[in-house]
Coordinates of C-alpha atoms in Angstrom, one line a residue:
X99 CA 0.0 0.0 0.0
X100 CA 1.3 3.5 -0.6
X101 CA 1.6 6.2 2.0
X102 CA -0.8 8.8 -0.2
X103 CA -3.6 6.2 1.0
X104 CA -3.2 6.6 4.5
X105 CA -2.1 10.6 4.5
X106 CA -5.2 11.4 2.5
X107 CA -7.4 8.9 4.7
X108 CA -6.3 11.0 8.1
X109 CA -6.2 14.4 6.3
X110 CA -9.5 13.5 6.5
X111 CA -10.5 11.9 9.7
X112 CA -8.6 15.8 11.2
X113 CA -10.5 17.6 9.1
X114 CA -13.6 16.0 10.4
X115 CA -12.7 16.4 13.8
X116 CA -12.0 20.0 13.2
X117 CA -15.3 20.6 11.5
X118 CA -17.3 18.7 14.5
X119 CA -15.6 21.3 17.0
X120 CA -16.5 24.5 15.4
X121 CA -20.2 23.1 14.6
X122 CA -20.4 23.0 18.5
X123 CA -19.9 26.8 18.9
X124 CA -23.5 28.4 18.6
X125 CA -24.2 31.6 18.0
X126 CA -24.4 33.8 21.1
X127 CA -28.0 34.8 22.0
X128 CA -28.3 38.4 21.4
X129 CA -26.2 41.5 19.3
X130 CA -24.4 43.2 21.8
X131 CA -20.3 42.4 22.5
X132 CA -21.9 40.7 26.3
X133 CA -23.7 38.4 24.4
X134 CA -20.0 36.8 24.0
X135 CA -19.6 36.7 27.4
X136 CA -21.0 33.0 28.3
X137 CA -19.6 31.8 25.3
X138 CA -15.9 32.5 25.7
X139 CA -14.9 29.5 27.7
X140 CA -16.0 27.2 24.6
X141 CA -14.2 29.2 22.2
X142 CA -10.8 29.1 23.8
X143 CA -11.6 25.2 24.3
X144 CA -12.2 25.4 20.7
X145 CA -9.3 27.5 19.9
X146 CA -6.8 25.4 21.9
X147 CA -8.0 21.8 20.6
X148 CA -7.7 23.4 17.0
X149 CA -4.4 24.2 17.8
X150 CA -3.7 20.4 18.8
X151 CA -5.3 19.2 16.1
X152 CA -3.0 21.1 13.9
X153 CA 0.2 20.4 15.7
X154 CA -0.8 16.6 15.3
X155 CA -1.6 17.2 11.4
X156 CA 1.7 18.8 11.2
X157 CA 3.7 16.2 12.5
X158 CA 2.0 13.6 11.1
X159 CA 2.4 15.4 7.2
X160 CA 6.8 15.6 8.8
X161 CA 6.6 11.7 10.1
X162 CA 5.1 10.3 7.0
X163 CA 8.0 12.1 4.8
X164 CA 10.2 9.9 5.7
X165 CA 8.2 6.7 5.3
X166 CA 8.7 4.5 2.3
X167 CA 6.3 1.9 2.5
X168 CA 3.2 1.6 4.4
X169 CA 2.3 -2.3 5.9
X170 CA -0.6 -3.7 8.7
X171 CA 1.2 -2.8 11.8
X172 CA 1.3 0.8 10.5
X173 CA -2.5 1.4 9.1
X174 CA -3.6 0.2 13.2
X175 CA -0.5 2.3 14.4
X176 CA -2.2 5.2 12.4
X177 CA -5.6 4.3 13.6
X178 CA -5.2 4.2 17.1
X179 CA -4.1 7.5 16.9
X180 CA -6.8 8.5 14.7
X181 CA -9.2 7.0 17.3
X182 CA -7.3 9.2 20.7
X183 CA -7.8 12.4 18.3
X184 CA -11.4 11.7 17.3
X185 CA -12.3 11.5 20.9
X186 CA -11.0 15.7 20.6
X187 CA -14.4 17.1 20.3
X188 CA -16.2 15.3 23.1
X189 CA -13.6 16.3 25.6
X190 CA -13.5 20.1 23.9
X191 CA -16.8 20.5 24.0
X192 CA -16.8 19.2 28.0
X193 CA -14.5 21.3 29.6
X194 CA -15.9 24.2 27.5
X195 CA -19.2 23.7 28.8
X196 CA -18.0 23.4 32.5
X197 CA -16.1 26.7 32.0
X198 CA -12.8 24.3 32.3
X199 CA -13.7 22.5 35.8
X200 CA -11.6 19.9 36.8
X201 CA -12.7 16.6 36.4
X202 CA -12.9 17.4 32.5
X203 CA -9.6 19.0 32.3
X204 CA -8.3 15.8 33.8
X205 CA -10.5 13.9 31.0
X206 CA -9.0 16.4 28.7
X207 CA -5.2 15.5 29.4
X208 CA -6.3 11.5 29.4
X209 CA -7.2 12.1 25.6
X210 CA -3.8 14.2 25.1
X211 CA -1.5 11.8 26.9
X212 CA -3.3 8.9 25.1
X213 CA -2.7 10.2 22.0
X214 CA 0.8 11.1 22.9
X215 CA 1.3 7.5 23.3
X216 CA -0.4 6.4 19.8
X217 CA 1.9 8.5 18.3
X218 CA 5.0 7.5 20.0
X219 CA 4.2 4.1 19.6
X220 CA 3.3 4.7 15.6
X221 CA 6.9 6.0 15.5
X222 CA 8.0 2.8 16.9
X223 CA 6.1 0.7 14.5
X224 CA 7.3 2.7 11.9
X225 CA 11.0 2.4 12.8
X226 CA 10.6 -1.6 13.3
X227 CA 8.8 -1.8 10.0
X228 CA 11.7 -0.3 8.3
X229 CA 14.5 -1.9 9.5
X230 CA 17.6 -0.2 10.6
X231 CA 18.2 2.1 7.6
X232 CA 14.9 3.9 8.6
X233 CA 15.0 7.3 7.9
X234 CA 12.9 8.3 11.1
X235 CA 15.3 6.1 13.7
X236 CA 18.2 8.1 12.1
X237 CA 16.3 11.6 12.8
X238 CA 14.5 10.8 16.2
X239 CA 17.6 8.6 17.8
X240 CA 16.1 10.9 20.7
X241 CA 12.7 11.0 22.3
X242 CA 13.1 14.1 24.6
X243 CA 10.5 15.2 23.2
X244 CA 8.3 13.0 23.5
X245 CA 9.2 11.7 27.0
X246 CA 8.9 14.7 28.1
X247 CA 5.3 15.6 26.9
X248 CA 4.4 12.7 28.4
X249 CA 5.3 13.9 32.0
X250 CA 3.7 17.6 31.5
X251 CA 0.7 15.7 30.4
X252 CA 0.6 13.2 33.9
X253 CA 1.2 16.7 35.7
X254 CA -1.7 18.0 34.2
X255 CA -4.0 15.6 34.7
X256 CA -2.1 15.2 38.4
X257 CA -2.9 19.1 38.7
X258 CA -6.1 19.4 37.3
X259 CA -7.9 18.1 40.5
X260 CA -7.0 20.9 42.3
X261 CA -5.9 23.9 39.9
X262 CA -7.5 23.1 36.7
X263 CA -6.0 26.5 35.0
X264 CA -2.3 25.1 36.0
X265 CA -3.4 21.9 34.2
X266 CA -4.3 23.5 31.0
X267 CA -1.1 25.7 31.3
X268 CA 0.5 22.1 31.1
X269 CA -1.1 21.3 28.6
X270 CA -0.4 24.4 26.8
X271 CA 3.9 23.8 27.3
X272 CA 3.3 20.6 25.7
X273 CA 1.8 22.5 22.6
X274 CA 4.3 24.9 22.6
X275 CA 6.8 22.0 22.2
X276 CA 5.6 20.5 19.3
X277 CA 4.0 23.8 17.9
X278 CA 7.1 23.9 15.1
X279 CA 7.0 20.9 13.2
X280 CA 9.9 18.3 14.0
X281 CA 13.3 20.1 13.4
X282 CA 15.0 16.3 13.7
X283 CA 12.8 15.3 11.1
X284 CA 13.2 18.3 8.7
X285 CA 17.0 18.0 9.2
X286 CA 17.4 14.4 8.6
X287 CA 15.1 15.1 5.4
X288 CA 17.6 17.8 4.3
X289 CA 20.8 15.6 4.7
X290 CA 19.4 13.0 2.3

């Protein structure tokens, strides 16, 4: 199978997931700028999971230049990802209905740290699939990255019982990471 199939197939299942998060901002009841008001907690929910969304397109267009062939192992790799980020909206549309509280923060970083790990672990599958010439194992030899997302996530969802805010400010360093697509990626690309 060629890696077109699969790129185009999650292009898509993002941009349905994107499309399912701004359908749940209504329009506010009334013309005036205070008829905003009760509506600004959902919009920086929505503004913040679009951001994610992005970063995860982004690295995912980066991760798949470097893949020659696409097998099984990678499709469910790809798919349990796809199934962490289509979960996205529900959580979005939770803690920006609760104005943020704290059991749906914590919900919030489950489905970021889970799809943390899908992706790590598609790297993984990726790397094993293609042997030890793979272009990816030559530009990730290093997780830091990814390690360390994983423990801002666990502080989040640790936090959010108690400081919700602090939480999503975890949650915000880990998009701040990742926000520029994978410089060990695009350098490996450009030395071959």
């Amino acid at each position: 199978m060629t890696k077109g199939r699969l790129e185009a197939f999650s292009d898509g299942v993002l941009a349905i997931i994107i499309t399912i998060m701004v359908l749940e901002l209504k329009v506010p009841e009334g013309n005036s700028w205070a008829s905003l008001k009760p509506l600004l907690p959902k919009f920086l929910a929505y503004i913040f999971s679009f951001i994610y969304v992005g970063i995860y397109w982004n690295n995912h267009h980066h991760l798949f230049q470097t893949v020659k062939k696409v097998n099984g192992s990678i499709l469910w790799a790809n798919l349990h990802l796809l199934f962490w980020l289509s979960l996205m909206p529900v959580a979005t549309e939770w803690i920006g209905t609760t104005g943020f509280a704290k059991n749906p923060v914590a919900v919030y970083g489950i489905g970021l740290i889970m799809a943390a790990i899908a992706y790590t672990i598609m790297e993984h599958v990726i790397i094993r699939c293609e042997g030890e010439d793979s272009k990816l194992k030559e530009a990730i030899h290093s997780k830091y990255k990814e390690y360390i997302s994983i423990i801002f996530y666990v502080l989040g969802i640790a936090t959010s019982f108690f400081y919700p805010y602090i939480a999503i400010g975890f949650y915000y360093l880990v998009a701040l990471i990742w926000l520029i697509p994978d410089r060990r990626i695009e350098k490996s690309l450009k030395e071959n």
